[in-house]
Amino acid sequence: MPDSGTPVHILGAGPGGLATAAALRERGISAVVLERTDAVGSSWRSHYDRLRLHTARTHSSLPGLPIPRAYGRWVARADVVRYLEQYAAHHRIEVATGVEVHRLDRANGTESETPGGAGDPEGAKDPEGTGDPEGTQWVLHANGGRRLTAPAVVVATGYNHTPHLPSWPGRDSFTGELLHASRYRSPAPFADRDVLVVGAGNTGAEIAADLVEGGAGRVRLAVRTPPHILRRSTLGWPSQRSAILCRRLPVRLVDRMAAQLTKLSVPDLAPYGLPRPEAGLYTRAREGAIPVLDAGLVDAVRQGKVEPVAAVESFEDGKVLLADGETISPEVVIAATGYRRGLEDLVGHLGVLDSRGLPRTHGRRTHPAAPALYFTGFSNPLSGNLRELALDARRIAKAVARAAH
């Protein structure tokens, strides 16, 4: 920070953390990015090989450096990683790898109380909540017993932080192979095998299509709630661009518009076991259910190569019991069942998380109990995650600069 010389600490060297560090640097504010792994973009490095951005390159660049045109309109996973490496080097971002912060505490506070609270005489003398005389507000407890201090902290550890594998009854008795989608890389190990993919979000849909193209013997897709399916682009117009234009329109209006667009551009898959959802697209998106941008699923379902089945209820005697009573015997179950944010140990004691484990504030806004603590990347917007991370980065940098003067 300009006044104390102590840098803002950013947790996570993914797109959100790097973008925020670059935006802070642009305003003359020093920042250090703490990354628990040994490289930037760790989550992108571990995604499956086939993955490409579902958002257009022109709407996915981070502040201060466009994604190279040579990477194409829909940027491949490996090129996203390359871009993040280039981005960190271009902006001369200081990244400290191998540093994992497991808890944040207010300076001069207690484990569960904020400055100025009962039992906190030092905080009571500091009504502005600025911490010590050097401006330190936060203590970061990191691996190796390290205690770091910072005037401001940005948490950018990612929406997809901790893989979630449901505790299905009888799961441990399954005699086949069970893995979370985070461990899936390519279809090669599953050639000629009977595979059940659980979860019809973007990850499950794309893995199912990838398995078909890679020669799996049989592919079924377990669906609890049918997803909205959109073309990634229609007549050259990206779905993301429509989402950007519609984000401030009334929910019901967008639901009606999306329904008409879907009927015109996506075949009805109800005869194949995948009906259109009853709730509108924008209604469901506001509840956290992002539509599937088709990357091969529609054709695979119509050709009978991906078979939609009911949701998984339990495992029994090495078999899988489905919600409609059917019992199947796949050799492999790939659980595309999402992630958890993993913020409870880090900041759960500060009162800044809601019942879902998500931050109560986001972007430039901070919680009254946690001034100078910012969160980015914990939403899943229709308008594109990278685009929103770029916008958040500039807003957070502006808020930090304003608080520093």
Coordinates of C-alpha atoms in Angstrom, one line a residue:
M1 CA 0.0 0.0 0.0
P2 CA 1.3 3.5 -0.7
D3 CA 1.2 4.6 2.9
S4 CA 2.8 1.7 4.7
G5 CA 4.6 -0.1 1.9
T6 CA 3.0 -3.4 2.9
P7 CA 1.5 -5.2 -0.1
V8 CA -2.1 -6.3 -0.5
H9 CA -2.2 -10.1 -0.3
I10 CA -4.1 -12.0 -2.9
L11 CA -5.0 -15.7 -2.3
G12 CA -5.0 -17.7 -5.5
A13 CA -3.0 -17.3 -8.8
G14 CA -5.9 -18.1 -11.1
P15 CA -7.5 -15.5 -13.5
G16 CA -9.2 -13.6 -10.6
G17 CA -6.1 -13.2 -8.5
L18 CA -3.8 -12.3 -11.4
A19 CA -6.3 -9.8 -12.8
T20 CA -6.7 -8.1 -9.4
A21 CA -2.9 -7.9 -8.9
A22 CA -2.5 -6.3 -12.3
A23 CA -5.3 -3.8 -11.7
L24 CA -3.7 -2.9 -8.3
R25 CA -0.3 -2.4 -9.9
E26 CA -1.9 -0.1 -12.5
R27 CA -2.9 2.1 -9.6
G28 CA 0.5 2.0 -8.0
I29 CA -0.5 -0.4 -5.3
S30 CA 1.9 -3.3 -4.6
A31 CA 0.4 -6.8 -4.3
V32 CA 1.7 -10.3 -3.8
V33 CA -0.2 -13.3 -5.0
L34 CA 0.0 -16.4 -2.7
E35 CA -0.6 -19.7 -4.6
R36 CA -0.7 -23.0 -2.8
T37 CA 0.5 -25.0 -5.9
D38 CA 3.8 -24.5 -7.8
A39 CA 2.4 -22.5 -10.8
V40 CA -0.3 -20.0 -11.9
G41 CA -3.6 -21.3 -13.2
S42 CA -3.5 -24.5 -11.3
S43 CA -7.2 -25.3 -11.7
W44 CA -6.9 -24.8 -15.5
R45 CA -3.9 -27.1 -15.6
S46 CA -6.0 -29.9 -14.1
H47 CA -9.1 -29.7 -16.3
Y48 CA -9.8 -32.3 -18.9
D49 CA -7.8 -32.1 -22.2
R50 CA -10.8 -31.4 -24.4
L51 CA -12.0 -28.3 -22.6
R52 CA -12.3 -25.0 -24.4
L53 CA -13.7 -21.7 -23.1
H54 CA -17.5 -21.5 -23.7
T55 CA -17.0 -17.7 -23.8
A56 CA -15.7 -15.9 -26.8
R57 CA -12.0 -14.9 -26.7
T58 CA -12.9 -11.2 -27.2
H59 CA -15.0 -11.3 -24.0
S60 CA -12.6 -13.3 -21.9
S61 CA -9.4 -11.2 -21.7
L62 CA -8.1 -9.9 -18.4
P63 CA -7.2 -6.3 -17.8
G64 CA -4.2 -5.0 -19.7
L65 CA -3.5 -7.9 -22.1
P66 CA -5.8 -9.3 -24.8
I67 CA -5.8 -13.1 -25.4
P68 CA -3.8 -13.6 -28.6
R69 CA -6.0 -13.9 -31.7
A70 CA -4.0 -17.0 -32.7
Y71 CA -5.7 -18.9 -29.9
G72 CA -8.9 -18.8 -31.8
R73 CA -12.5 -17.9 -30.9
W74 CA -13.0 -20.6 -28.3
V75 CA -9.7 -20.9 -26.5
A76 CA -8.4 -24.3 -25.6
R77 CA -7.5 -25.3 -22.0
A78 CA -3.8 -25.4 -22.7
D79 CA -3.9 -22.0 -24.3
V80 CA -5.7 -20.5 -21.3
V81 CA -2.8 -21.8 -19.2
R82 CA -0.3 -20.3 -21.6
Y83 CA -2.2 -17.0 -21.5
L84 CA -2.2 -16.9 -17.7
E85 CA 1.6 -17.5 -17.7
Q86 CA 2.0 -14.7 -20.2
Y87 CA -0.3 -12.4 -18.2
A88 CA 1.7 -12.8 -15.0
A89 CA 5.0 -12.2 -16.8
H90 CA 3.6 -9.2 -18.8
H91 CA 2.4 -7.4 -15.6
R92 CA 5.4 -8.5 -13.6
I93 CA 3.1 -9.9 -10.9
E94 CA 4.8 -11.2 -7.8
V95 CA 3.6 -14.7 -7.2
A96 CA 4.7 -16.7 -4.2
T97 CA 4.1 -20.4 -4.9
G98 CA 3.8 -23.1 -2.4
V99 CA 2.1 -20.8 0.1
E100 CA -1.3 -22.0 1.4
V101 CA -3.2 -19.7 3.7
H102 CA -5.5 -21.7 5.9
R103 CA -7.0 -18.9 8.2
L104 CA -7.5 -15.2 8.2
D105 CA -7.9 -13.2 11.4
R106 CA -8.4 -9.5 12.1
A107 CA -5.3 -7.8 13.5
N108 CA -5.8 -7.0 17.2
G109 CA -8.9 -9.1 17.2
T110 CA -9.7 -12.5 18.7
E111 CA -10.5 -15.7 16.8
S112 CA -14.2 -15.0 16.7
E113 CA -14.6 -11.3 17.5
T114 CA -13.9 -8.3 15.3
P115 CA -12.0 -5.2 16.5
G116 CA -14.1 -3.0 18.8
G117 CA -16.1 -6.0 20.1
A118 CA -16.5 -7.2 23.6
G119 CA -13.3 -8.5 25.2
D120 CA -11.2 -6.7 22.6
P121 CA -9.8 -3.6 24.4
E122 CA -7.2 -3.0 21.7
G123 CA -9.9 -2.9 19.0
A124 CA -12.0 -0.6 21.2
K125 CA -9.2 2.0 20.8
D126 CA -9.3 1.6 17.1
P127 CA -12.9 2.5 16.0
E128 CA -11.8 2.8 12.4
G129 CA -10.8 -0.9 12.4
T130 CA -7.4 -0.1 10.8
G131 CA -5.4 -2.5 13.0
D132 CA -1.9 -1.6 14.1
P133 CA -0.2 1.8 13.5
E134 CA 1.4 0.5 10.3
G135 CA -2.1 0.0 8.7
T136 CA -2.1 -3.8 9.1
Q137 CA -5.7 -5.2 9.3
W138 CA -5.2 -8.9 8.6
V139 CA -3.1 -11.7 9.9
L140 CA -2.7 -14.6 7.5
H141 CA -1.9 -18.0 8.9
A142 CA -0.1 -20.1 6.3
N143 CA 1.6 -23.4 6.0
G144 CA 5.0 -23.9 7.7
G145 CA 3.7 -21.9 10.7
R146 CA 4.1 -18.6 8.8
R147 CA 2.1 -15.6 10.0
L148 CA 1.8 -12.9 7.3
T149 CA 0.3 -9.4 7.7
A150 CA -1.5 -7.3 5.2
P151 CA -3.5 -4.1 5.1
A152 CA -6.0 -5.7 2.7
V153 CA -6.7 -9.3 1.5
V154 CA -8.4 -10.5 -1.7
V155 CA -9.7 -14.0 -1.7
A156 CA -9.6 -15.5 -5.2
T157 CA -9.3 -19.2 -4.5
G158 CA -11.9 -20.1 -7.0
Y159 CA -15.5 -21.2 -7.4
N160 CA -14.3 -24.8 -8.2
H161 CA -12.1 -25.3 -5.2
T162 CA -12.8 -28.6 -3.5
P163 CA -14.3 -31.5 -5.5
H164 CA -17.6 -32.7 -4.1
L165 CA -18.4 -36.4 -4.2
P166 CA -21.9 -37.2 -2.9
S167 CA -22.1 -39.6 0.0
W168 CA -24.5 -42.0 -1.8
P169 CA -25.6 -44.9 0.3
G170 CA -23.5 -48.0 -0.4
R171 CA -21.0 -46.0 -2.3
D172 CA -18.0 -47.8 -0.8
S173 CA -19.4 -51.1 -1.9
F174 CA -19.2 -50.3 -5.6
T175 CA -16.8 -52.8 -7.2
G176 CA -16.2 -50.8 -10.3
E177 CA -14.2 -47.6 -10.8
L178 CA -15.6 -44.4 -9.2
L179 CA -13.9 -41.1 -9.7
H180 CA -14.8 -37.4 -9.5
A181 CA -14.8 -35.5 -12.8
S182 CA -11.8 -33.4 -11.5
R183 CA -9.7 -36.6 -12.1
Y184 CA -10.9 -37.1 -15.7
R185 CA -8.4 -36.1 -18.4
S186 CA -9.2 -37.9 -21.6
P187 CA -11.4 -40.8 -22.9
A188 CA -8.4 -43.1 -23.6
P189 CA -8.6 -45.1 -20.3
F190 CA -12.3 -45.8 -20.8
A191 CA -12.2 -47.2 -24.4
D192 CA -14.7 -50.0 -24.8
R193 CA -15.9 -49.7 -21.2
D194 CA -19.4 -49.1 -19.9
V195 CA -19.4 -45.6 -18.3
L196 CA -22.0 -43.7 -16.3
V197 CA -21.5 -40.0 -16.0
V198 CA -23.4 -38.4 -13.1
G199 CA -24.5 -34.8 -13.5
A200 CA -25.8 -33.0 -16.5
G201 CA -24.0 -29.6 -16.1
N202 CA -21.4 -28.4 -18.6
T203 CA -18.7 -30.7 -17.2
G204 CA -20.8 -33.8 -17.3
A205 CA -22.3 -33.1 -20.7
E206 CA -18.9 -32.5 -22.3
I207 CA -17.3 -35.5 -20.6
A208 CA -20.1 -37.7 -21.9
A209 CA -19.6 -36.4 -25.5
D210 CA -15.8 -36.8 -25.1
L211 CA -16.2 -40.4 -24.0
V212 CA -18.4 -41.2 -27.1
E213 CA -15.9 -39.6 -29.4
G214 CA -13.0 -41.4 -27.6
G215 CA -14.5 -44.9 -28.1
A216 CA -16.2 -45.8 -24.8
G217 CA -18.3 -48.9 -25.1
R218 CA -21.4 -47.4 -23.6
V219 CA -22.1 -43.9 -22.2
R220 CA -25.1 -43.1 -19.9
L221 CA -25.7 -39.7 -18.4
A222 CA -27.6 -39.5 -15.0
V223 CA -29.8 -36.5 -14.9
R224 CA -31.6 -35.3 -11.8
T225 CA -32.9 -32.0 -13.2
P226 CA -32.9 -31.5 -17.0
P227 CA -30.6 -28.6 -17.9
H228 CA -31.3 -25.8 -20.3
I229 CA -29.1 -26.4 -23.4
L230 CA -27.9 -23.6 -25.7
R231 CA -25.7 -23.5 -28.7
R232 CA -22.4 -21.9 -28.0
S233 CA -23.2 -19.6 -30.9
T234 CA -26.1 -19.3 -33.3
L235 CA -25.4 -17.9 -36.8
G236 CA -22.1 -16.6 -35.5
W237 CA -23.6 -14.8 -32.5
P238 CA -22.2 -16.1 -29.2
S239 CA -24.7 -17.0 -26.5
Q240 CA -22.5 -15.1 -24.1
R241 CA -23.1 -11.8 -26.0
S242 CA -26.9 -12.3 -25.5
A243 CA -26.3 -12.9 -21.8
I244 CA -24.4 -9.7 -21.5
L245 CA -27.2 -7.7 -23.2
C246 CA -30.0 -9.4 -21.2
R247 CA -28.5 -9.3 -17.7
R248 CA -30.4 -6.2 -16.6
L249 CA -33.7 -7.2 -18.2
P250 CA -36.6 -8.6 -16.2
V251 CA -36.3 -12.2 -15.4
R252 CA -39.6 -13.3 -17.0
L253 CA -38.8 -11.5 -20.2
V254 CA -35.4 -13.2 -20.5
D255 CA -37.0 -16.5 -19.7
R256 CA -39.5 -16.0 -22.6
M257 CA -36.8 -14.9 -25.0
A258 CA -34.5 -17.8 -24.1
A259 CA -37.4 -20.3 -24.6
Q260 CA -38.0 -19.0 -28.1
L261 CA -34.3 -19.1 -29.0
T262 CA -33.9 -22.6 -27.7
K263 CA -36.9 -23.9 -29.6
L264 CA -35.4 -22.5 -32.8
S265 CA -31.8 -23.6 -32.3
V266 CA -31.8 -26.8 -30.2
P267 CA -33.8 -29.9 -31.1
D268 CA -36.3 -31.3 -28.6
L269 CA -34.5 -34.1 -26.8
A270 CA -37.6 -35.2 -24.8
P271 CA -38.1 -38.3 -27.0
Y272 CA -34.6 -39.4 -26.0
G273 CA -35.1 -38.9 -22.3
L274 CA -33.9 -35.4 -21.9
P275 CA -36.9 -33.0 -21.8
R276 CA -36.8 -29.2 -21.7
P277 CA -36.8 -27.8 -18.1
E278 CA -40.1 -26.4 -16.8
A279 CA -38.5 -23.4 -15.1
G280 CA -37.1 -20.6 -17.3
L281 CA -33.5 -20.3 -18.1
Y282 CA -32.8 -17.0 -16.3
T283 CA -34.9 -18.1 -13.3
R284 CA -32.7 -21.2 -12.9
A285 CA -29.5 -19.3 -13.6
R286 CA -30.3 -16.9 -10.7
E287 CA -30.6 -20.1 -8.6
G288 CA -27.1 -21.2 -9.7
A289 CA -28.1 -23.5 -12.5
I290 CA -26.1 -22.4 -15.5
P291 CA -27.3 -23.6 -18.9
V292 CA -25.3 -26.2 -20.8
L293 CA -23.5 -24.8 -23.8
D294 CA -23.5 -27.6 -26.3
A295 CA -20.2 -29.1 -27.2
G296 CA -21.4 -32.3 -28.8
L297 CA -24.0 -33.6 -26.3
V298 CA -27.1 -32.8 -28.5
D299 CA -25.9 -34.9 -31.5
A300 CA -24.7 -37.7 -29.2
V301 CA -28.1 -38.0 -27.5
R302 CA -30.0 -37.9 -30.8
Q303 CA -27.7 -40.6 -32.2
G304 CA -28.3 -42.8 -29.2
K305 CA -24.6 -42.6 -28.2
V306 CA -25.3 -40.9 -24.9
E307 CA -28.3 -42.4 -23.0
P308 CA -29.9 -40.1 -20.4
V309 CA -31.0 -42.0 -17.3
A310 CA -32.5 -41.1 -14.0
A311 CA -30.5 -39.7 -11.1
V312 CA -28.3 -41.9 -8.9
E313 CA -29.9 -42.8 -5.6
S314 CA -27.5 -45.4 -4.1
F315 CA -25.1 -48.3 -4.7
E316 CA -25.9 -51.9 -3.8
D317 CA -24.0 -55.1 -4.5
G318 CA -21.7 -53.4 -7.0
K319 CA -24.6 -51.9 -8.9
V320 CA -26.1 -48.5 -9.2
L321 CA -29.7 -47.8 -8.2
L322 CA -31.5 -45.0 -10.1
A323 CA -34.3 -42.7 -8.9
D324 CA -36.8 -44.4 -11.2
G325 CA -36.1 -47.8 -9.8
E326 CA -33.8 -49.1 -12.5
T327 CA -30.6 -50.9 -11.6
I328 CA -27.6 -50.6 -13.9
S329 CA -24.1 -52.1 -13.8
P330 CA -21.6 -49.7 -15.2
E331 CA -17.9 -50.5 -15.1
V332 CA -17.0 -46.8 -14.4
V333 CA -18.9 -44.0 -12.6
I334 CA -17.6 -40.5 -13.3
A335 CA -19.2 -38.0 -10.8
A336 CA -19.5 -34.6 -12.4
T337 CA -21.2 -33.5 -9.2
G338 CA -19.6 -30.1 -8.7
Y339 CA -17.3 -28.4 -6.2
R340 CA -17.4 -26.7 -2.9
R341 CA -15.8 -23.3 -2.3
G342 CA -13.8 -24.5 0.7
L343 CA -13.9 -21.1 2.5
E344 CA -15.2 -22.3 5.9
D345 CA -11.8 -22.9 7.6
L346 CA -10.4 -19.8 6.0
V347 CA -13.0 -17.2 6.9
G348 CA -16.0 -19.0 8.3
H349 CA -15.4 -17.6 11.8
L350 CA -15.7 -14.1 10.5
G351 CA -19.4 -14.2 9.7
V352 CA -18.8 -13.4 6.1
L353 CA -20.3 -16.6 4.5
D354 CA -23.9 -17.4 3.8
S355 CA -25.6 -20.8 4.4
R356 CA -24.2 -22.1 1.1
G357 CA -20.6 -21.3 2.1
L358 CA -20.5 -18.4 -0.4
P359 CA -19.3 -14.9 0.5
R360 CA -22.0 -12.5 1.5
T361 CA -20.2 -9.7 -0.3
H362 CA -18.4 -9.7 -3.6
G363 CA -16.2 -7.5 -5.7
R364 CA -15.6 -4.0 -4.4
R365 CA -18.0 -4.4 -1.5
T366 CA -16.8 -5.7 1.9
H367 CA -18.7 -7.0 4.9
P368 CA -19.0 -4.7 8.0
A369 CA -17.3 -7.3 10.1
A370 CA -14.4 -7.6 7.7
P371 CA -13.2 -4.3 6.2
A372 CA -10.5 -4.6 3.5
L373 CA -11.4 -8.2 2.9
Y374 CA -12.5 -8.7 -0.7
F375 CA -13.8 -11.7 -2.6
T376 CA -13.7 -12.4 -6.4
G377 CA -14.7 -15.3 -8.5
F378 CA -17.4 -16.8 -6.3
S379 CA -20.3 -16.4 -8.7
N380 CA -21.1 -18.2 -11.9
P381 CA -22.6 -15.5 -14.2
L382 CA -24.3 -16.1 -17.5
S383 CA -22.2 -13.3 -18.9
G384 CA -19.0 -15.3 -18.5
N385 CA -16.7 -15.8 -15.5
L386 CA -13.6 -14.4 -17.0
R387 CA -15.4 -11.2 -18.1
E388 CA -16.8 -10.7 -14.6
L389 CA -13.4 -11.4 -13.0
A390 CA -11.9 -8.7 -15.2
L391 CA -14.6 -6.2 -14.1
D392 CA -14.2 -7.2 -10.5
A393 CA -10.5 -6.7 -10.6
R394 CA -10.8 -3.1 -11.6
R395 CA -13.6 -2.4 -9.0
I396 CA -11.6 -4.0 -6.2
A397 CA -8.4 -2.0 -7.2
K398 CA -10.5 1.2 -7.2
A399 CA -11.9 0.4 -3.7
V400 CA -8.5 -0.4 -2.3
A401 CA -7.0 2.7 -3.7
R402 CA -9.8 4.8 -2.3
A403 CA -9.4 3.3 1.2
A404 CA -5.7 3.9 1.1
H405 CA -6.0 7.7 0.8

